[in-house]
Short mmCIF file of C-alpha atoms in Angstrom, two decimals:
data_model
loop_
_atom_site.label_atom_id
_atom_site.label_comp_id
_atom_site.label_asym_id
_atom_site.label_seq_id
_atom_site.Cartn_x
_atom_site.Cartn_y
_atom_site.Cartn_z
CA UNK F 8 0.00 0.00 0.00
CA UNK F 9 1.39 3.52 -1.40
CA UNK F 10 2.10 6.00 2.01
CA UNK F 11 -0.76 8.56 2.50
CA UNK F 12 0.60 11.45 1.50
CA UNK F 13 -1.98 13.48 3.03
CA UNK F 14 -0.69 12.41 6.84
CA UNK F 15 0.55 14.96 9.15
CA UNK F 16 2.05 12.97 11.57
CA UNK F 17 4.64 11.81 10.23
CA UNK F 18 7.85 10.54 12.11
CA UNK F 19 10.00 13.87 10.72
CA UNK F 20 7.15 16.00 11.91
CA UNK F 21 7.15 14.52 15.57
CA UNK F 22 11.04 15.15 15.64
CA UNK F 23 10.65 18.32 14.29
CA UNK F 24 7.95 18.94 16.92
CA UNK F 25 9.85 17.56 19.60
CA UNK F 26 12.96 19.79 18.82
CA UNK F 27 10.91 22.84 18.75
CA UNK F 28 9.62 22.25 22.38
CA UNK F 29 13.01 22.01 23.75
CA UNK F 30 13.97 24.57 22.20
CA UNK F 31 11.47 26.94 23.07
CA UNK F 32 11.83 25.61 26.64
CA UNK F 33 15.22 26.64 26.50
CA UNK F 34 14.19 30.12 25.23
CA UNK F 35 11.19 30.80 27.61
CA UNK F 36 13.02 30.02 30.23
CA UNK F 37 15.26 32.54 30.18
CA UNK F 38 12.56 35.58 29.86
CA UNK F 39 11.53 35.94 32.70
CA UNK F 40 15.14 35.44 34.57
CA UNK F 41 17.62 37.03 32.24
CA UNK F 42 16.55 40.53 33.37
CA UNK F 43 17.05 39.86 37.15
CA UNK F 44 20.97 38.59 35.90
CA UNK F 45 20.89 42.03 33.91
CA UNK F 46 19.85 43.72 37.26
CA UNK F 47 22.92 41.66 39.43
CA UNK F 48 25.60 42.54 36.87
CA UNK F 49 24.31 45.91 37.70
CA UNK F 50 22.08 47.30 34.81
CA UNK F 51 18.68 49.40 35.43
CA UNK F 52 15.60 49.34 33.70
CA UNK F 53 16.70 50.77 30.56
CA UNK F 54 19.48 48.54 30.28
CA UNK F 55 17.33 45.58 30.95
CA UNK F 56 15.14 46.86 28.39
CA UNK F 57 17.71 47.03 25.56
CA UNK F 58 19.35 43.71 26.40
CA UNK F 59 15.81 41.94 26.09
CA UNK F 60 15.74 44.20 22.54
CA UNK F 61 19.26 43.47 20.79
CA UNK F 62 18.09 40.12 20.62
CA UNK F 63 14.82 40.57 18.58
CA UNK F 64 17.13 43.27 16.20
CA UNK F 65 19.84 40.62 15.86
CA UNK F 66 17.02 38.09 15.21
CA UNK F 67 15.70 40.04 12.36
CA UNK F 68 18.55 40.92 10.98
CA UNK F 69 20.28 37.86 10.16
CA UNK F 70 16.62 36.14 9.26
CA UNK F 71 16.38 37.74 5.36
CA UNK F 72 19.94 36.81 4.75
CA UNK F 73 19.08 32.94 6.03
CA UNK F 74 15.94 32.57 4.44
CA UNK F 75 17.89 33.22 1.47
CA UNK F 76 21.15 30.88 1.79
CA UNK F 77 18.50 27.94 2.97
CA UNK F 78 17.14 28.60 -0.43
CA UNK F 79 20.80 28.63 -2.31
CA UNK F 80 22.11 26.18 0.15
CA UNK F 81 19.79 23.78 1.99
CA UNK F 82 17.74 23.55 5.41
CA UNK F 83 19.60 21.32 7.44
CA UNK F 84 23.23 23.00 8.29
CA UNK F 85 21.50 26.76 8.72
CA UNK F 86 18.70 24.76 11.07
CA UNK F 87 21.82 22.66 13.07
CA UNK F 88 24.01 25.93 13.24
CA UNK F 89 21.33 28.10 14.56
CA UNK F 90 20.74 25.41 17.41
CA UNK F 91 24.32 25.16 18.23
CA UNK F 92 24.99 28.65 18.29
CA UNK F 93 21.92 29.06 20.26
CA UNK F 94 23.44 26.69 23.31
CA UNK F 95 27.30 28.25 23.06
CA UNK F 96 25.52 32.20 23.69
CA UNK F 97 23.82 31.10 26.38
CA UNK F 98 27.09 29.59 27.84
CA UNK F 99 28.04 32.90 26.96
CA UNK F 100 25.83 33.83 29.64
CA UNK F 101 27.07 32.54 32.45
CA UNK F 102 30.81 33.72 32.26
CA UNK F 103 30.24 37.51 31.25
CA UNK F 104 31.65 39.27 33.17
CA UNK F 105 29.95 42.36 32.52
CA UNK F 106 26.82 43.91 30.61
CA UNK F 107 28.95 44.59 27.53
CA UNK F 108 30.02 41.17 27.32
CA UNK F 109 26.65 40.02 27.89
CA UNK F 110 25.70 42.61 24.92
CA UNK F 111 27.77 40.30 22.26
CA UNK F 112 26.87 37.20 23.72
CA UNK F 113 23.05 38.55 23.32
CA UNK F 114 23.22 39.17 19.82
CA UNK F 115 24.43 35.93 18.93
CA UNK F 116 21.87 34.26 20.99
CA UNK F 117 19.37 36.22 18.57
CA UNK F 118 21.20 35.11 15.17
CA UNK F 119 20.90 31.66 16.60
CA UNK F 120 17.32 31.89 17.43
CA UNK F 121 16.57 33.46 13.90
CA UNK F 122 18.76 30.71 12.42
CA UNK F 123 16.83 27.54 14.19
CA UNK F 124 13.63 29.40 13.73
CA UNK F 125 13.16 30.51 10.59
CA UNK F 126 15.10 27.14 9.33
CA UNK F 127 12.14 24.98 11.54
CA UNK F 128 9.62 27.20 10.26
CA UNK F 129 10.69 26.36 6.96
CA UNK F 130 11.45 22.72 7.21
CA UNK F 131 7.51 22.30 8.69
CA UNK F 132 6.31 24.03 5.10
CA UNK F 133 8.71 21.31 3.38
CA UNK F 134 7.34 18.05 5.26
CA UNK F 135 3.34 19.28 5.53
CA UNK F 136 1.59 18.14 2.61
CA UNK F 137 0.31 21.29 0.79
CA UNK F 138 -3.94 20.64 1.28
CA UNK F 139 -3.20 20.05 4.98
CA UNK F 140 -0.53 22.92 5.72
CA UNK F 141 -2.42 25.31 7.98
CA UNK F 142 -3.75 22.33 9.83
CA UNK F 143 -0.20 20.74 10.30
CA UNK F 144 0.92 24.61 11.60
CA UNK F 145 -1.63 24.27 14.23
CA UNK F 146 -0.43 20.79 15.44
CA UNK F 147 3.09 22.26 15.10
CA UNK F 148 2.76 25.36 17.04
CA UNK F 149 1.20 23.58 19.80
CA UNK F 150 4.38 22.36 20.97
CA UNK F 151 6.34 25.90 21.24
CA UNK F 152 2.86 26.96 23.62
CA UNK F 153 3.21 23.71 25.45
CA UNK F 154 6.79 25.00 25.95
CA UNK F 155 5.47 29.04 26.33
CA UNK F 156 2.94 27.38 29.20
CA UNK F 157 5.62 25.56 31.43
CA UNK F 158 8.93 27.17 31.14
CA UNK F 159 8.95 30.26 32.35
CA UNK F 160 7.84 28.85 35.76
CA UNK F 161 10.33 26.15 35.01
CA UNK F 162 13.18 28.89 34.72
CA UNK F 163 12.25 31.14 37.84
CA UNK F 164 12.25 27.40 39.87
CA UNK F 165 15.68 26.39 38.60
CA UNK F 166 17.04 29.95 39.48
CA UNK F 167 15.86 30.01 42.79
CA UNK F 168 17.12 26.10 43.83
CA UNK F 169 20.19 26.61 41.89
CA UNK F 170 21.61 29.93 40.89
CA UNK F 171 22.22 31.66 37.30
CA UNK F 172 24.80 29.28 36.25
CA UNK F 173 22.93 26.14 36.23
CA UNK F 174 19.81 28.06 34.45
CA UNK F 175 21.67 28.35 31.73
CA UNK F 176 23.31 25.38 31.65
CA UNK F 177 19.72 24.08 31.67
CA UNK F 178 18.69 25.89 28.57
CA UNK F 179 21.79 25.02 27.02
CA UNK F 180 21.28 21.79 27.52
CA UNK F 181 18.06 22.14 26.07
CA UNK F 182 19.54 23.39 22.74
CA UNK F 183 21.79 21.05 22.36
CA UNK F 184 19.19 17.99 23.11
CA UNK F 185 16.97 19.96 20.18
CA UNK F 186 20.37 19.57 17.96
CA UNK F 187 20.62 15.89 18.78
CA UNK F 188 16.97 15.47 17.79
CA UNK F 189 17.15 17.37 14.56
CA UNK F 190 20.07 15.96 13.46
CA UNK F 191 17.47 12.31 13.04
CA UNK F 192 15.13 14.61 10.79
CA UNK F 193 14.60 13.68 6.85
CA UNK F 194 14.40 16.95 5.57
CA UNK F 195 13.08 16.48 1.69
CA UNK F 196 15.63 17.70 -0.93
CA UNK F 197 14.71 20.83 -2.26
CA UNK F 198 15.95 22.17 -5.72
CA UNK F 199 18.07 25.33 -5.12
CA UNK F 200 18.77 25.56 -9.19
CA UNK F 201 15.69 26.45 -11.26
CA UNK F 202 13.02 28.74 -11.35
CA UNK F 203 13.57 32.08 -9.75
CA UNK F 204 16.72 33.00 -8.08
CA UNK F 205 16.85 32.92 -4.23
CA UNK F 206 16.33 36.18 -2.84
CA UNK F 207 16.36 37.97 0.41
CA UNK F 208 12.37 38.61 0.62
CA UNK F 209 9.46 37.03 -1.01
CA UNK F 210 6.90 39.39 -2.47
CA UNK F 211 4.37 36.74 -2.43
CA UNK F 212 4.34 36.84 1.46
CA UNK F 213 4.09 40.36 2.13
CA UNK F 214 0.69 40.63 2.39
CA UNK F 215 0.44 37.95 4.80
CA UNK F 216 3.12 39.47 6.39
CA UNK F 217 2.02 42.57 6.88
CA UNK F 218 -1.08 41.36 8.41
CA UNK F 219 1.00 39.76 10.90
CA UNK F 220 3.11 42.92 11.21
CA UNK F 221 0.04 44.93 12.57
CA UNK F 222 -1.24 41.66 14.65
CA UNK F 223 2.08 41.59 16.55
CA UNK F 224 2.18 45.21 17.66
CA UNK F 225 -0.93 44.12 19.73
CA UNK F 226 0.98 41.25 21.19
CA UNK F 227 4.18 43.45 22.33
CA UNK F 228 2.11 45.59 24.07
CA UNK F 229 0.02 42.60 25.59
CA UNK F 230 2.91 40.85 27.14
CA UNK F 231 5.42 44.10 27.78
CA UNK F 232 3.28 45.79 30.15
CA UNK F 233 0.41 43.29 31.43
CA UNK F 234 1.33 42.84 34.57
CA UNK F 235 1.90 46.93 35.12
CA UNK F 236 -1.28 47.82 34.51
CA UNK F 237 -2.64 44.86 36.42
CA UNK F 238 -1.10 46.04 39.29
CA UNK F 239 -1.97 49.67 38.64
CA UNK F 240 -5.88 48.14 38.68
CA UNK F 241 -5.08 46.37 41.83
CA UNK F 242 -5.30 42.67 40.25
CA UNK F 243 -3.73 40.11 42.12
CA UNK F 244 -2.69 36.37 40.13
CA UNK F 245 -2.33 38.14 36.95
CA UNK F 246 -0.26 35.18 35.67
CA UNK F 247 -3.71 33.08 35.40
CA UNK F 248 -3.89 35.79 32.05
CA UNK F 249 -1.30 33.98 30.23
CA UNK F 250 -2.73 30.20 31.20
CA UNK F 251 -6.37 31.48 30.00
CA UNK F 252 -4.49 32.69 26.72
CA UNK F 253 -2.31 29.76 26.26
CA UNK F 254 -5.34 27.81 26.65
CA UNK F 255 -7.56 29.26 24.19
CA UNK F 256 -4.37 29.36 21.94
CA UNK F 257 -3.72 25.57 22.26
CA UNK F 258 -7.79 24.98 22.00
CA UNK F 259 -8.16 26.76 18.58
CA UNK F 260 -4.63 26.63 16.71
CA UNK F 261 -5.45 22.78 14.73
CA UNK F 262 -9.48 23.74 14.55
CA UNK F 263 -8.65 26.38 12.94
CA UNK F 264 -5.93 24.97 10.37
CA UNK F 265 -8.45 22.90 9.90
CA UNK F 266 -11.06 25.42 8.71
CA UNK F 267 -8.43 27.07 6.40
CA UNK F 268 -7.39 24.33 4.87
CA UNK F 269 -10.82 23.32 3.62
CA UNK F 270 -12.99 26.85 3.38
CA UNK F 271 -10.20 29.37 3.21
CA UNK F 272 -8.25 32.10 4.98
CA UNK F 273 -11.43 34.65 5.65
CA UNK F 274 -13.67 32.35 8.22
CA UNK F 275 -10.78 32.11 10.16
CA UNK F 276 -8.76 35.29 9.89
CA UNK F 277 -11.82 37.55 10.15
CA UNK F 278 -13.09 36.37 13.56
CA UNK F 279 -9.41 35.88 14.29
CA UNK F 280 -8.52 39.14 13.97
CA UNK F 281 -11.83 40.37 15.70
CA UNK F 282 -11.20 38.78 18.28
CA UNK F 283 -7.63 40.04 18.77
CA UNK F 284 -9.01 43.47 18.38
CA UNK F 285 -11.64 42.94 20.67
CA UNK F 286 -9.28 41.28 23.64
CA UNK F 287 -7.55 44.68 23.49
CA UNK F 288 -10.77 47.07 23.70
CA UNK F 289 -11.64 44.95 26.47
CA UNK F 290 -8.10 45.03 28.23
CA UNK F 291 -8.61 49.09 27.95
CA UNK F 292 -12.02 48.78 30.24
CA UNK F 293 -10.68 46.31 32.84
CA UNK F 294 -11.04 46.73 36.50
CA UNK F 295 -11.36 43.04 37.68
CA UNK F 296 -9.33 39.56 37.12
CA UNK F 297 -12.61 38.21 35.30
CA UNK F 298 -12.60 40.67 32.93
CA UNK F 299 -9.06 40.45 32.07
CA UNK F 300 -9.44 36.22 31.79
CA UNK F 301 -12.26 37.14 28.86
CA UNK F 302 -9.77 39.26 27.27
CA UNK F 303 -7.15 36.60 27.32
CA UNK F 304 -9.25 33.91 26.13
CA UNK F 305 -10.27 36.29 23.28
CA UNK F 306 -6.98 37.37 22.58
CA UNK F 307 -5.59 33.56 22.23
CA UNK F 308 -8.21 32.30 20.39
CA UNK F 309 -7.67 35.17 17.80
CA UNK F 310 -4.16 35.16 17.86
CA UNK F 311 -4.44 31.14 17.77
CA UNK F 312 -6.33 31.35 14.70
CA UNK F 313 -4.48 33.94 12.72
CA UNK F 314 -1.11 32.66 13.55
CA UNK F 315 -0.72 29.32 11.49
CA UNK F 316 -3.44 30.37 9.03
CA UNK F 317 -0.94 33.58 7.96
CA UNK F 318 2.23 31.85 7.95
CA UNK F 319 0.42 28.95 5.52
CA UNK F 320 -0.53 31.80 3.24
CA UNK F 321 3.17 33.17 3.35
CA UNK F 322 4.52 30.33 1.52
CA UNK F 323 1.13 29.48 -0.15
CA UNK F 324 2.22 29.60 -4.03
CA UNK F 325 6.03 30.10 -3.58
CA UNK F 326 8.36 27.62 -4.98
CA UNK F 327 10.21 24.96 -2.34
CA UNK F 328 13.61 27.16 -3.34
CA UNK F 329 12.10 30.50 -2.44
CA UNK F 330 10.47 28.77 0.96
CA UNK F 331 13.62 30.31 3.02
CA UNK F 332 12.98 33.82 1.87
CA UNK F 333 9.08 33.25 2.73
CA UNK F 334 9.32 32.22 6.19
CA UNK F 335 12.01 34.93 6.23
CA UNK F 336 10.04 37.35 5.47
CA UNK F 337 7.08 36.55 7.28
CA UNK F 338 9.13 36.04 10.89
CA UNK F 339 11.31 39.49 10.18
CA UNK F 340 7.59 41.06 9.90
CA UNK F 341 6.57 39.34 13.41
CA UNK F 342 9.49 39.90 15.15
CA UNK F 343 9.73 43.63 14.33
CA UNK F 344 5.98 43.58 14.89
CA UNK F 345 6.75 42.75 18.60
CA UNK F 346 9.31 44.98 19.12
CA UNK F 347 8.00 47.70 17.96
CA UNK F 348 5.05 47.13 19.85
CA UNK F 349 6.89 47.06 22.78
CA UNK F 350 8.13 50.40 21.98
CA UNK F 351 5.89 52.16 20.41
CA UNK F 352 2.79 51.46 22.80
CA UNK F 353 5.48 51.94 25.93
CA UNK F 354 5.41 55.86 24.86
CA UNK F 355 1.38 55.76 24.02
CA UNK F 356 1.20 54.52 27.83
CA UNK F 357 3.69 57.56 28.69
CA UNK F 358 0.93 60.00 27.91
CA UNK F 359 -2.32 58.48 27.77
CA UNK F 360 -1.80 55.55 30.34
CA UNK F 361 -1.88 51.52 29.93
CA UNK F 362 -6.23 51.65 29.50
CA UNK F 363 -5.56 54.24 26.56
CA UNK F 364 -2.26 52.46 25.55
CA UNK F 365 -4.32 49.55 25.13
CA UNK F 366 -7.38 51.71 23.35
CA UNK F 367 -4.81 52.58 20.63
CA UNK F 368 -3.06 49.08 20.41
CA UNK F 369 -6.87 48.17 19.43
CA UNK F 370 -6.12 49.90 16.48
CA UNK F 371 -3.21 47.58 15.46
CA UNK F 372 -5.60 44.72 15.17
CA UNK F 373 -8.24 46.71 13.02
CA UNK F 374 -5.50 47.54 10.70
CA UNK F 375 -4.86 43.85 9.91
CA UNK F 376 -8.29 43.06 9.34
CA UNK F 377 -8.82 45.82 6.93
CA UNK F 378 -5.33 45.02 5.29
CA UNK F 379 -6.61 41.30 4.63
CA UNK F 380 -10.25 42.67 3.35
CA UNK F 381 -8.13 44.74 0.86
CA UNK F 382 -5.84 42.16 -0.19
CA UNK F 383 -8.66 39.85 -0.70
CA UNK F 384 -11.04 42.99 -2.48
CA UNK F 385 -8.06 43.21 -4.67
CA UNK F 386 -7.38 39.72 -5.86
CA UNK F 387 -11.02 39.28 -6.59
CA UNK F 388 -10.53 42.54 -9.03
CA UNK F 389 -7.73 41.41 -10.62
CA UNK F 390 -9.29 37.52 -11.28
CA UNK F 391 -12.83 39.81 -12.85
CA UNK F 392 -10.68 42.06 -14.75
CA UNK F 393 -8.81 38.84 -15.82
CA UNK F 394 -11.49 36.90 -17.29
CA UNK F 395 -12.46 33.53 -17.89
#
């Protein structure tokens, strides 16, 4: 009997799978601790601030250039390199001897993490068979939440039973048990000759990338200052927030792969994005923890749904040897998404406070609905003015 080559789970998706959890263990773990080691080697807010944002800049930096030399080169070294280099910065970690050592060692933890990610991200697009994709990026994203869920608490334990050092030995180890696990995966051959040349960013996933550009700037406001303006409203246990959200995020993500796969992008990214958009109204009038727990569940089930069904439209239509640039483009577009997010809505909050902050960040998630109803608007033109 021929394979069924419709099949998701496949034995180089489950690896795959596997090594993303540990190493988004390895990476959640750290973000909650890392700025308290900032804060001992003697830096203040602001410093803690910029070493949490050299990363995402060194992260999308380097992520354009990969996407392209996994198209001119291959998947597997870029996704093994990224890993290793991943574990030997946060090594880095635990020897620097000051915050300018811990600068450098920073920014090549972020070209690893854009290296492993944007190389797993593309590797998943490779193995998922093309009618199922969205689905598959559901199943597949479940296992960086699981990991988003569990290891920040995981980190903060470690730190307090056994000091800096061995938390990030941990997360090392973590990386380098993600390299081991890789190193089993298949990864199909893909034809870097042919067809058009590599490139650094694919113009087929810009829409879906800006979508996910405006979508993020609602995130990096969600998780920068949550727990400030919980405590400004007097809310005590605002961690139960982020297990409502990763919840509703775990809940929806394959449903709603699912749905896109078989009746298209708009039933899920509409409500998706309304939802997103409405989690953040919401967040502007809370004054009690019940009220915030709707807003989370909103916000992960919209987030949950837009998430997987974006990135399978990113590399919807784009050749297996422009894949890299794809998923390039569409993480450089989340990543700066979050960071500017981060920075823009931290001056909104400056003058109107975190309820208007969170008002405006509403906004954010309009303007990714309407840019989706215009992309669509306009491929339907072009198809009429096209013609039978």
């Amino acid at each position: 009997m021929a394979p069924d080559s419709t099949r998701i789970w496949t034995r180089d998706f489950i690896l795959l799978s596997l090594a993303s959890f540990l190493i988004f263990t390895g990476f959640q773990m750290l973000m909650p601790t890392l700025p308290k080691y900032v804060a001992a080697l003697g830096g203040d807010n602001l410093v803690v601030g910029f070493t949490m944002g050299i990363f995402t800049i060194s992260a999308v930096l380097v992520r354009p250039w990969l996407g392209r030399e996994m198209d001119r080169r291959g998947r597997r070294g870029i996704y093994l390199l990224g890993l290793l280099i991943f574990a030997v910065a946060v090594l880095g970690y635990s020897i620097s001897p000051s915050i300018l050592i811990l600068f450098l060692f920073r920014l090549l933890h972020g070209a690893g993490w854009g290296g492993s990610t944007t190389a797993g991200g593309t590797i998943v697009t490779d193995i998922l068979p093309p009618q199922r994709r969205a689905e598959g990026l559901g199943y597949y994203g479940l296992f960086s939440n699981l990991a988003m869920a569990i290891a920040p608490a995981l980190g903060l334990l470690v730190l307090d039973l056994a000091g800096f050092k061995v938390l990030f030995f941990t997360s090392a180890a973590l990386a380098l048990a993600a390299t081991l696990v890789a190193g089993k995966i298949k990864m199909p051959a893909v034809a870097t000759r042919g067809g058009s040349p590599p490139a650094f960013f694919e113009p087929k996933a810009l829409h879906p990338s800006l979508i996910a550009f405006f979508m993020t700037i609602t995130y990096g406001g969600v998780v920068t200052f949550l727990t400030l303006y919980a405590a400004e409203r007097g809310i005590a246990n605002i961690g139960l927030f982020f297990t409502f959200y990763a919840a509703a995020l775990m809940l929806i993500r394959p449903l709603a792969g699912m749905v896109a796969d078989r009746y298209g992008q708009g039933p899920v990214l509409v409500p998706g994005l309304l939802a997103a958009t409405l989690a953040t109204l919401i967040l502007a009038l809370a004054g009690s923890l019940p009220v915030f727990l709707v807003a989370a569940v909103l916000y992960g089930l919209g987030f949950g749904a837009a998430q997987p069904t974006l990135q399978a439209m990113a590399v919807a239509g784009v050749a297996p040897n422009r894949r890299g640039a794809a998923n390039g483009t569409f993480f450089s577009a989340f990543d700066l998404g979050i960071g500017l997010g981060s920075t823009l809505l931290g001056v909104v909050a400056r003058f109107t406070g975190f309820a208007g902050m969170y008002a405006v960040a509403s906004l954010f998630g309009l303007a990714g609905l309407l840019t989706f109803l215009a992309g669509r608007k306009g491929r339907s033109a072009q198809k009429a003015t096209a013609g039978p």
